mmCIF file of C-alpha atoms in Angstrom:
data_model
loop_
_atom_site.group_PDB
_atom_site.id
_atom_site.type_symbol
_atom_site.label_atom_id
_atom_site.label_comp_id
_atom_site.label_asym_id
_atom_site.label_seq_id
_atom_site.Cartn_x
_atom_site.Cartn_y
_atom_site.Cartn_z
ATOM 1 C CA MET A 1 74.348 113.885 125.192
ATOM 2 C CA GLY A 2 77.343 111.280 126.067
ATOM 3 C CA THR A 3 80.688 110.328 125.696
ATOM 4 C CA LEU A 4 82.143 107.549 123.813
ATOM 5 C CA VAL A 5 85.204 106.126 124.135
ATOM 6 C CA CYS A 6 86.718 103.673 120.959
ATOM 7 C CA PHE A 7 90.343 102.322 121.829
ATOM 8 C CA HIS A 8 92.075 101.197 118.931
ATOM 9 C CA ALA A 9 95.017 99.041 118.095
ATOM 10 C CA HIS A 10 96.872 100.904 116.148
ATOM 11 C CA PRO A 11 96.448 104.445 113.785
ATOM 12 C CA ASP A 12 94.314 103.595 110.624
ATOM 13 C CA ASP A 13 92.266 100.924 112.786
ATOM 14 C CA GLU A 14 89.480 103.433 113.931
ATOM 15 C CA ALA A 15 88.390 104.003 110.374
ATOM 16 C CA ILE A 16 87.664 100.690 109.234
ATOM 17 C CA ALA A 17 86.674 99.254 112.627
ATOM 18 C CA THR A 18 84.497 101.958 114.062
ATOM 19 C CA GLY A 19 84.556 104.522 111.460
ATOM 20 C CA GLY A 20 81.009 105.044 110.744
ATOM 21 C CA SER A 21 79.941 105.161 114.486
ATOM 22 C CA MET A 22 82.300 107.710 115.401
ATOM 23 C CA ALA A 23 80.840 110.066 112.367
ATOM 24 C CA ARG A 24 77.721 109.084 113.229
ATOM 25 C CA ALA A 25 78.128 110.496 116.739
ATOM 26 C CA ALA A 26 79.396 113.063 116.385
ATOM 27 C CA ALA A 27 77.021 114.280 114.580
ATOM 28 C CA GLU A 28 73.660 113.724 116.741
ATOM 29 C CA GLY A 29 76.102 116.148 118.789
ATOM 30 C CA HIS A 30 77.966 113.286 121.518
ATOM 31 C CA ARG A 31 81.239 113.831 122.123
ATOM 32 C CA VAL A 32 84.015 111.613 120.282
ATOM 33 C CA VAL A 33 87.449 110.348 121.823
ATOM 34 C CA LEU A 34 89.672 108.233 119.907
ATOM 35 C CA VAL A 35 92.599 106.164 122.087
ATOM 36 C CA VAL A 36 95.366 104.285 119.707
ATOM 37 C CA ALA A 37 97.256 102.518 121.725
ATOM 38 C CA THR A 38 100.741 101.428 119.469
ATOM 39 C CA ASN A 39 102.744 104.251 117.760
ATOM 40 C CA GLY A 40 102.233 102.147 115.010
ATOM 41 C CA ASP A 41 106.242 102.083 114.341
ATOM 42 C CA HIS A 42 105.938 98.446 112.170
ATOM 43 C CA GLY A 43 103.554 99.872 109.070
ATOM 44 C CA GLU A 44 104.164 100.084 106.103
ATOM 45 C CA VAL A 45 107.329 102.788 105.621
ATOM 46 C CA PRO A 46 106.243 105.350 102.710
ATOM 47 C CA ASP A 47 108.807 106.093 100.294
ATOM 48 C CA ASP A 48 108.317 109.865 100.317
ATOM 49 C CA LEU A 49 109.105 109.843 104.202
ATOM 50 C CA ALA A 50 111.148 113.716 104.581
ATOM 51 C CA PRO A 51 114.500 114.041 105.499
ATOM 52 C CA GLY A 52 114.234 113.108 109.339
ATOM 53 C CA GLU A 53 111.317 112.357 109.449
ATOM 54 C CA MET A 54 109.763 108.886 111.021
ATOM 55 C CA LEU A 55 107.178 106.778 110.640
ATOM 56 C CA VAL A 56 105.378 107.643 113.577
ATOM 57 C CA ASP A 57 105.099 110.933 112.654
ATOM 58 C CA ARG A 58 103.477 110.380 109.342
ATOM 59 C CA ARG A 59 100.876 108.005 110.649
ATOM 60 C CA ARG A 60 100.356 110.747 113.574
ATOM 61 C CA ARG A 61 99.410 112.785 110.852
ATOM 62 C CA GLU A 62 97.023 110.780 108.986
ATOM 63 C CA THR A 63 95.281 110.111 112.311
ATOM 64 C CA ASP A 64 94.801 113.639 113.243
ATOM 65 C CA ALA A 65 93.183 114.012 109.582
ATOM 66 C CA SER A 66 91.509 110.913 110.334
ATOM 67 C CA ALA A 67 89.748 112.488 113.145
ATOM 68 C CA SER A 68 88.833 115.607 111.642
ATOM 69 C CA VAL A 69 87.085 114.270 108.601
ATOM 70 C CA LEU A 70 85.087 112.051 111.304
ATOM 71 C CA GLY A 71 84.661 114.501 113.871
ATOM 72 C CA ILE A 72 86.670 113.620 117.123
ATOM 73 C CA HIS A 73 87.153 115.280 119.166
ATOM 74 C CA ARG A 74 90.776 114.197 121.075
ATOM 75 C CA VAL A 75 92.848 112.063 120.097
ATOM 76 C CA ALA A 76 94.910 109.857 122.823
ATOM 77 C CA TRP A 77 98.166 107.977 122.257
ATOM 78 C CA LEU A 78 98.985 105.165 124.794
ATOM 79 C CA ASP A 79 102.379 105.172 123.355
ATOM 80 C CA TYR A 80 102.685 101.770 123.148
ATOM 81 C CA ALA A 81 105.503 100.252 120.575
ATOM 82 C CA ASP A 82 103.493 98.403 117.858
ATOM 83 C CA SER A 83 104.150 94.207 118.668
ATOM 84 C CA GLY A 84 104.142 93.389 114.901
ATOM 85 C CA MET A 85 101.950 90.461 113.821
ATOM 86 C CA THR A 86 101.865 86.792 115.651
ATOM 87 C CA GLY A 87 105.595 85.220 115.672
ATOM 88 C CA TRP A 88 107.174 88.607 114.492
ATOM 89 C CA GLU A 89 110.222 89.513 116.792
ATOM 90 C CA GLN A 90 108.390 93.017 118.080
ATOM 91 C CA ASN A 91 106.340 90.698 119.864
ATOM 92 C CA GLY A 92 108.760 90.100 122.725
ATOM 93 C CA HIS A 93 110.335 93.763 122.799
ATOM 94 C CA PRO A 94 109.795 95.166 126.304
ATOM 95 C CA SER A 95 107.736 98.408 124.811
ATOM 96 C CA SER A 96 105.212 96.961 122.884
ATOM 97 C CA PHE A 97 102.615 97.048 123.533
ATOM 98 C CA LEU A 98 102.256 93.044 123.872
ATOM 99 C CA GLN A 99 104.943 92.793 126.845
ATOM 100 C CA ALA A 100 102.973 95.767 128.831
ATOM 101 C CA PRO A 101 101.539 95.041 132.218
ATOM 102 C CA LEU A 102 97.455 94.580 131.972
ATOM 103 C CA ASP A 103 97.577 96.576 134.935
ATOM 104 C CA GLU A 104 99.408 99.382 134.033
ATOM 105 C CA ALA A 105 98.001 99.511 130.523
ATOM 106 C CA ALA A 106 94.708 99.387 131.997
ATOM 107 C CA GLU A 107 94.786 102.190 134.328
ATOM 108 C CA ARG A 108 96.324 104.261 131.501
ATOM 109 C CA LEU A 109 93.047 103.894 129.462
ATOM 110 C CA ALA A 110 90.544 104.575 132.581
ATOM 111 C CA GLU A 111 92.857 107.015 133.380
ATOM 112 C CA ILE A 112 91.104 108.535 129.779
ATOM 113 C CA LEU A 113 87.482 106.894 130.742
ATOM 114 C CA ARG A 114 87.402 108.612 133.864
ATOM 115 C CA GLU A 115 88.656 112.511 132.145
ATOM 116 C CA GLU A 116 86.155 112.206 129.514
ATOM 117 C CA GLN A 117 83.140 110.510 132.214
ATOM 118 C CA ALA A 118 82.555 108.181 129.380
ATOM 119 C CA ASP A 119 79.232 106.203 128.772
ATOM 120 C CA VAL A 120 80.583 104.581 126.380
ATOM 121 C CA LEU A 121 83.940 101.919 124.908
ATOM 122 C CA THR A 122 84.261 99.988 122.317
ATOM 123 C CA VAL A 123 86.981 97.285 122.433
ATOM 124 C CA TYR A 124 87.619 94.675 119.791
ATOM 125 C CA ASP A 125 85.926 90.881 120.070
ATOM 126 C CA TRP A 126 88.186 87.544 122.072
ATOM 127 C CA HIS A 127 90.778 87.978 118.776
ATOM 128 C CA GLY A 128 91.169 90.885 118.092
ATOM 129 C CA GLY A 129 88.882 89.976 114.861
ATOM 130 C CA TYR A 130 91.585 88.847 113.512
ATOM 131 C CA GLY A 131 94.076 87.659 116.097
ATOM 132 C CA HIS A 132 96.787 90.184 115.672
ATOM 133 C CA PRO A 133 98.098 90.303 118.905
ATOM 134 C CA ASP A 134 97.922 94.186 119.689
ATOM 135 C CA HIS A 135 93.980 93.696 118.973
ATOM 136 C CA ILE A 136 93.769 91.061 121.358
ATOM 137 C CA LYS A 137 95.626 92.586 123.980
ATOM 138 C CA VAL A 138 93.402 95.707 123.493
ATOM 139 C CA HIS A 139 90.148 93.774 124.193
ATOM 140 C CA HIS A 140 91.459 92.850 127.693
ATOM 141 C CA VAL A 141 92.568 95.968 128.556
ATOM 142 C CA GLY A 142 89.549 97.587 127.406
ATOM 143 C CA HIS A 143 87.667 95.475 129.679
ATOM 144 C CA ARG A 144 89.548 95.750 132.219
ATOM 145 C CA ALA A 145 90.282 99.389 131.991
ATOM 146 C CA ALA A 146 85.851 99.760 132.112
ATOM 147 C CA GLU A 147 85.869 97.878 135.238
ATOM 148 C CA LEU A 148 88.713 100.615 137.407
ATOM 149 C CA ALA A 149 86.714 103.360 135.535
ATOM 150 C CA GLY A 150 83.379 102.076 135.785
ATOM 151 C CA THR A 151 82.146 102.810 132.331
ATOM 152 C CA PRO A 152 78.995 101.369 132.396
ATOM 153 C CA ARG A 153 78.601 100.172 128.909
ATOM 154 C CA VAL A 154 81.183 98.053 126.522
ATOM 155 C CA PHE A 155 80.808 97.627 123.240
ATOM 156 C CA GLU A 156 83.438 94.742 120.848
ATOM 157 C CA SER A 157 83.679 95.949 117.803
ATOM 158 C CA THR A 158 83.805 93.381 115.153
ATOM 159 C CA MET A 159 82.858 91.925 111.772
ATOM 160 C CA ASN A 160 80.176 89.478 111.201
ATOM 161 C CA ARG A 161 81.713 86.944 109.045
ATOM 162 C CA ASP A 162 78.459 85.166 107.802
ATOM 163 C CA ALA A 163 77.625 88.604 105.909
ATOM 164 C CA ILE A 164 80.986 88.401 104.551
ATOM 165 C CA VAL A 165 80.173 84.544 103.206
ATOM 166 C CA ARG A 166 76.554 86.182 101.987
ATOM 167 C CA MET A 167 78.615 88.573 100.345
ATOM 168 C CA MET A 168 80.930 86.847 98.758
ATOM 169 C CA ASN A 169 78.715 84.074 97.840
ATOM 170 C CA LEU A 170 77.200 86.879 95.220
ATOM 171 C CA MET A 171 80.204 88.180 93.804
ATOM 172 C CA PRO A 172 81.261 86.839 90.960
ATOM 173 C CA SER A 173 84.060 84.036 90.871
ATOM 174 C CA GLU A 174 86.610 85.563 89.070
ATOM 175 C CA GLN A 175 85.764 89.137 91.442
ATOM 176 C CA GLN A 176 86.745 87.223 94.719
ATOM 177 C CA GLU A 177 89.721 87.730 96.609
ATOM 178 C CA ASP A 178 92.201 85.176 97.725
ATOM 179 C CA PHE A 179 90.608 85.087 101.025
ATOM 180 C CA ASP A 180 88.546 82.828 103.390
ATOM 181 C CA PRO A 181 86.382 84.078 106.144
ATOM 182 C CA GLU A 182 86.334 80.967 107.793
ATOM 183 C CA GLY A 183 90.094 79.916 107.289
ATOM 184 C CA PRO A 184 92.675 80.587 109.631
ATOM 185 C CA SER A 185 93.588 84.064 110.085
ATOM 186 C CA ASP A 186 96.238 85.363 112.094
ATOM 187 C CA ASP A 187 95.955 83.457 115.933
ATOM 188 C CA GLY A 188 94.201 80.299 113.827
ATOM 189 C CA ASN A 189 91.118 81.399 114.633
ATOM 190 C CA PRO A 190 88.366 82.373 111.607
ATOM 191 C CA PHE A 191 88.039 85.823 111.149
ATOM 192 C CA GLY A 192 85.505 88.074 112.579
ATOM 193 C CA THR A 193 82.508 86.459 114.738
ATOM 194 C CA PRO A 194 79.505 83.986 113.767
ATOM 195 C CA GLU A 195 76.320 86.312 113.499
ATOM 196 C CA ALA A 196 74.654 84.471 115.775
ATOM 197 C CA GLU A 197 76.434 85.541 118.667
ATOM 198 C CA LEU A 198 76.440 89.058 117.615
ATOM 199 C CA THR A 199 74.117 92.021 119.552
ATOM 200 C CA LEU A 200 74.559 94.585 117.685
ATOM 201 C CA GLU A 201 74.552 96.228 114.009
ATOM 202 C CA VAL A 202 74.750 99.786 113.899
ATOM 203 C CA ASP A 203 74.150 101.391 110.231
ATOM 204 C CA VAL A 204 75.892 103.596 109.182
ATOM 205 C CA ARG A 205 75.054 104.065 105.598
ATOM 206 C CA PRO A 206 74.544 107.978 105.584
ATOM 207 C CA TRP A 207 77.697 108.895 107.388
ATOM 208 C CA ILE A 208 80.084 106.280 105.182
ATOM 209 C CA ALA A 209 81.368 108.878 102.299
ATOM 210 C CA ALA A 210 83.311 109.718 105.688
ATOM 211 C CA LYS A 211 84.202 106.444 106.284
ATOM 212 C CA ARG A 212 85.754 106.026 102.786
ATOM 213 C CA ALA A 213 87.416 110.004 103.248
ATOM 214 C CA SER A 214 88.507 108.703 107.066
ATOM 215 C CA ILE A 215 90.463 105.292 105.550
ATOM 216 C CA ALA A 216 91.989 107.290 102.559
ATOM 217 C CA CYS A 217 93.893 109.619 105.208
ATOM 218 C CA HIS A 218 95.923 106.930 106.352
ATOM 219 C CA ALA A 219 97.737 106.962 102.543
ATOM 220 C CA SER A 220 101.061 105.838 103.852
ATOM 221 C CA GLN A 221 99.576 102.187 104.709
ATOM 222 C CA VAL A 222 99.042 100.932 101.705
ATOM 223 C CA SER A 223 98.152 97.560 101.737
ATOM 224 C CA ASP A 224 95.749 98.482 104.074
ATOM 225 C CA SER A 225 93.943 101.326 102.747
ATOM 226 C CA SER A 226 93.886 100.712 98.912
ATOM 227 C CA PHE A 227 92.047 97.217 100.046
ATOM 228 C CA PHE A 228 88.923 99.499 100.567
ATOM 229 C CA LEU A 229 89.206 102.231 98.462
ATOM 230 C CA ALA A 230 89.170 100.205 94.884
ATOM 231 C CA MET A 231 86.133 99.191 95.584
ATOM 232 C CA ASP A 232 83.304 101.104 93.805
ATOM 233 C CA ASP A 233 81.193 103.199 96.130
ATOM 234 C CA GLU A 234 78.296 99.942 95.947
ATOM 235 C CA VAL A 235 80.088 97.466 96.848
ATOM 236 C CA PHE A 236 81.877 99.054 99.689
ATOM 237 C CA ALA A 237 78.425 100.668 101.113
ATOM 238 C CA ILE A 238 77.304 97.206 101.306
ATOM 239 C CA ALA A 239 80.634 96.119 102.416
ATOM 240 C CA PHE A 240 81.192 98.550 105.844
ATOM 241 C CA GLY A 241 77.624 100.573 105.742
ATOM 242 C CA THR A 242 76.648 97.980 108.822
ATOM 243 C CA GLU A 243 79.664 98.086 111.960
ATOM 244 C CA TRP A 244 78.767 95.155 114.491
ATOM 245 C CA TYR A 245 79.073 94.372 118.169
ATOM 246 C CA ILE A 246 79.036 92.395 120.924
ATOM 247 C CA GLU A 247 77.962 94.451 123.795
ATOM 248 C CA LYS A 248 79.222 93.416 127.374
ATOM 249 C CA GLY A 249 76.912 91.277 129.688
ATOM 250 C CA VAL A 250 73.927 91.788 126.577
ATOM 251 C CA PRO A 251 72.432 87.725 125.584
ATOM 252 C CA ALA A 252 73.600 86.834 122.156
ATOM 253 C CA GLY A 253 70.843 87.853 119.587
ATOM 254 C CA LEU A 254 71.124 90.763 116.615
ATOM 255 C CA ARG A 255 69.101 93.083 116.688
ATOM 256 C CA PRO A 256 68.748 96.269 114.555
ATOM 257 C CA GLY A 257 70.056 99.642 116.960
ATOM 258 C CA TRP A 258 72.724 102.509 118.499
ATOM 259 C CA LEU A 259 75.651 102.398 120.763
ATOM 260 C CA PHE A 260 72.599 104.988 122.982
ATOM 261 C CA GLY A 261 70.261 103.008 122.396
#
């Protein structure tokens, strides 16, 4: 058995991006560790915060609940401030993840990788899937941390842009969201990654219920969770029953397989 470490930018990213893979790894007896770069302090603030309760407190509890659903063994926080979307004032805050020196942040992650003797690390693709500054930072920090810790295998979690286009083309026009995966996302680049650049597709359909339940744990983030949870089960399974990766050092060419394969 091995150890999988998934590095994510914000609380709730783990459920959406790699939830199926984490649940599968745990079910197969691997140790699963979630590392969250930021405290999520610029997420949506729910109306039902108790007196004295902070958004970061709520999001930590939601993440713990998500981790329990997925079978995650450890949740670690780097505790940087959320940098916000591209161009937000928070981008320049000295405590934001975006402003953290690369090697400082990478060493904090590398320490966890060494402690866990990680066999596999997941990060994001070069533009963080959709250009969010914190997601892009995860890409750079994660790769540098793997170098520092000697982690042997690094996979970049992403979305298959071509698969999204194919799925949307099959839907009646009135059911299609106002979303163009080939149009500009937060950093001006198209969403996700072209299929020709991917290396691994992971079937997580047997764990799709756990993935959906983990998303539901992040109830405070209505705009994030409601879109996914509004889908019926069949559509959700089609959309999120496969998780897509680019393995560092492996030539492009999509194949079905597994992170521990």
